[in-house]
Tab-separated table of C-alpha atoms in Angstrom:
chain	number	residue	atom	x	y	z
A	1	ALA	CA	40.514	22.366	58.301
A	2	GLY	CA	41.348	25.208	60.684
A	3	LYS	CA	39.413	24.022	63.736
A	4	THR	CA	42.185	24.968	66.150
A	5	SER	CA	42.573	28.364	64.490
A	6	MET	CA	38.838	29.034	64.795
A	7	ARG	CA	38.852	27.977	68.450
A	8	SER	CA	41.870	30.202	69.147
A	9	ILE	CA	40.299	33.264	67.509
A	10	ILE	CA	36.900	32.820	69.162
A	11	PHE	CA	37.916	31.721	72.653
A	12	ALA	CA	41.550	32.820	73.140
A	13	ASN	CA	41.465	36.244	71.469
A	14	TYR	CA	44.046	35.363	68.826
A	15	ILE	CA	44.182	37.573	65.781
A	16	ALA	CA	44.096	35.725	62.468
A	17	ARG	CA	47.786	36.147	61.616
A	18	GLU	CA	48.767	34.602	64.966
A	19	THR	CA	47.151	31.311	64.007
A	20	THR	CA	49.791	30.622	61.360
A	21	ARG	CA	52.116	29.426	64.121
A	22	LEU	CA	49.643	26.787	65.323
A	23	GLY	CA	50.390	23.202	64.356
A	24	TYR	CA	47.858	20.540	63.564
A	25	THR	CA	46.029	18.864	66.439
A	26	GLN	CA	47.369	15.477	67.433
A	27	ASP	CA	44.587	13.251	68.738
A	28	VAL	CA	42.378	15.310	71.119
A	29	GLU	CA	43.042	18.571	72.963
A	30	HIS	CA	40.727	19.457	75.861
A	31	SER	CA	40.145	22.929	77.223
A	32	HIS	CA	37.658	24.653	79.509
A	33	VAL	CA	36.621	28.142	78.518
A	34	ARG	CA	34.517	30.694	80.401
A	35	PHE	CA	32.078	32.179	77.901
A	36	LEU	CA	29.393	34.861	78.211
A	37	GLY	CA	29.872	35.407	81.919
A	38	ASN	CA	29.691	32.229	83.947
A	39	LEU	CA	28.965	29.653	81.227
A	40	VAL	CA	31.845	27.162	81.117
A	41	LEU	CA	32.378	25.287	77.862
A	42	ASN	CA	34.256	22.002	77.782
A	43	LEU	CA	35.882	22.068	74.336
A	44	TRP	CA	37.304	19.040	72.600
A	45	ASP	CA	39.466	19.880	69.598
A	46	CYS	CA	39.846	16.627	67.691
A	47	GLY	CA	42.575	16.155	65.100
A	48	GLY	CA	41.191	15.437	61.649
A	49	GLN	CA	43.876	13.131	60.286
A	50	GLU	CA	42.503	9.784	59.161
A	51	ALA	CA	44.313	7.707	61.817
A	52	TYR	CA	42.791	9.859	64.572
A	53	MET	CA	39.314	9.818	63.059
A	54	GLU	CA	39.277	6.037	62.956
A	55	SER	CA	40.400	5.903	66.593
A	56	TYR	CA	37.546	8.218	67.635
A	57	PHE	CA	34.986	5.791	66.232
A	58	GLU	CA	36.669	2.534	67.214
A	59	SER	CA	38.429	2.750	70.575
A	60	GLN	CA	37.349	6.169	71.904
A	61	ARG	CA	33.721	6.323	70.751
A	62	ASP	CA	32.050	5.965	74.160
A	63	HIS	CA	34.439	8.462	75.748
A	64	ILE	CA	34.444	11.209	73.107
A	65	PHE	CA	30.747	11.185	72.259
A	66	ARG	CA	29.303	10.755	75.776
A	67	ASN	CA	27.259	13.635	77.239
A	68	VAL	CA	27.788	15.980	74.299
A	69	ALA	CA	25.353	18.888	74.164
A	70	VAL	CA	26.570	20.535	70.937
A	71	LEU	CA	28.777	19.358	68.086
A	72	ILE	CA	30.424	21.871	65.773
A	73	TYR	CA	31.714	19.842	62.856
A	74	VAL	CA	34.112	21.678	60.542
A	75	PHE	CA	34.453	20.618	56.913
A	76	ASP	CA	37.548	21.403	54.866
A	77	VAL	CA	36.162	23.226	51.828
A	78	GLU	CA	39.305	22.354	49.860
A	79	SER	CA	39.070	18.629	50.615
A	80	GLN	CA	39.559	16.224	47.751
A	81	GLN	CA	37.805	13.464	49.738
A	82	MET	CA	34.294	14.801	50.274
A	83	ALA	CA	32.732	11.311	50.325
A	84	LYS	CA	35.087	10.295	53.166
A	85	ASP	CA	34.393	13.593	54.973
A	86	LEU	CA	30.642	12.997	54.780
A	87	GLN	CA	31.151	9.446	56.033
A	88	TYR	CA	33.009	10.764	59.116
A	89	PHE	CA	30.285	13.344	59.717
A	90	THR	CA	27.622	10.619	59.532
A	91	LEU	CA	29.612	8.477	61.994
A	92	CYS	CA	29.799	11.467	64.368
A	93	VAL	CA	26.039	11.977	64.239
A	94	GLU	CA	25.412	8.262	64.838
A	95	ALA	CA	27.885	8.205	67.760
A	96	LEU	CA	26.211	11.240	69.307
A	97	ARG	CA	22.762	9.707	69.003
A	98	SER	CA	23.877	6.558	70.782
A	99	ASN	CA	26.012	8.208	73.504
A	100	SER	CA	24.406	11.572	74.299
A	101	GLU	CA	20.962	12.792	75.275
A	102	ASN	CA	19.457	15.402	72.925
A	103	PRO	CA	22.670	16.530	71.208
A	104	LYS	CA	22.515	19.550	68.893
């Protein structure tokens, strides 16, 4: 869905054409980014393939969704599985509510 490309453009100063060389995210990639002076963001770029998504909600739920302040959920506008995409989004919201205080 282009999550890694968006992250690279916003936080790593990539230009759009440079993102074509990026592969898909396997499982979870963590990074810490200094933003707007001395604000440090802890970014989790989670792969969107079905096997990874199921792992996030089954075996990694407490770890991935603990102490999250903000979730940026990216939908693939060309997806042929919108019902499944909405189901994953709903599971993310539920996991946040049960593992984080006041997530946005």
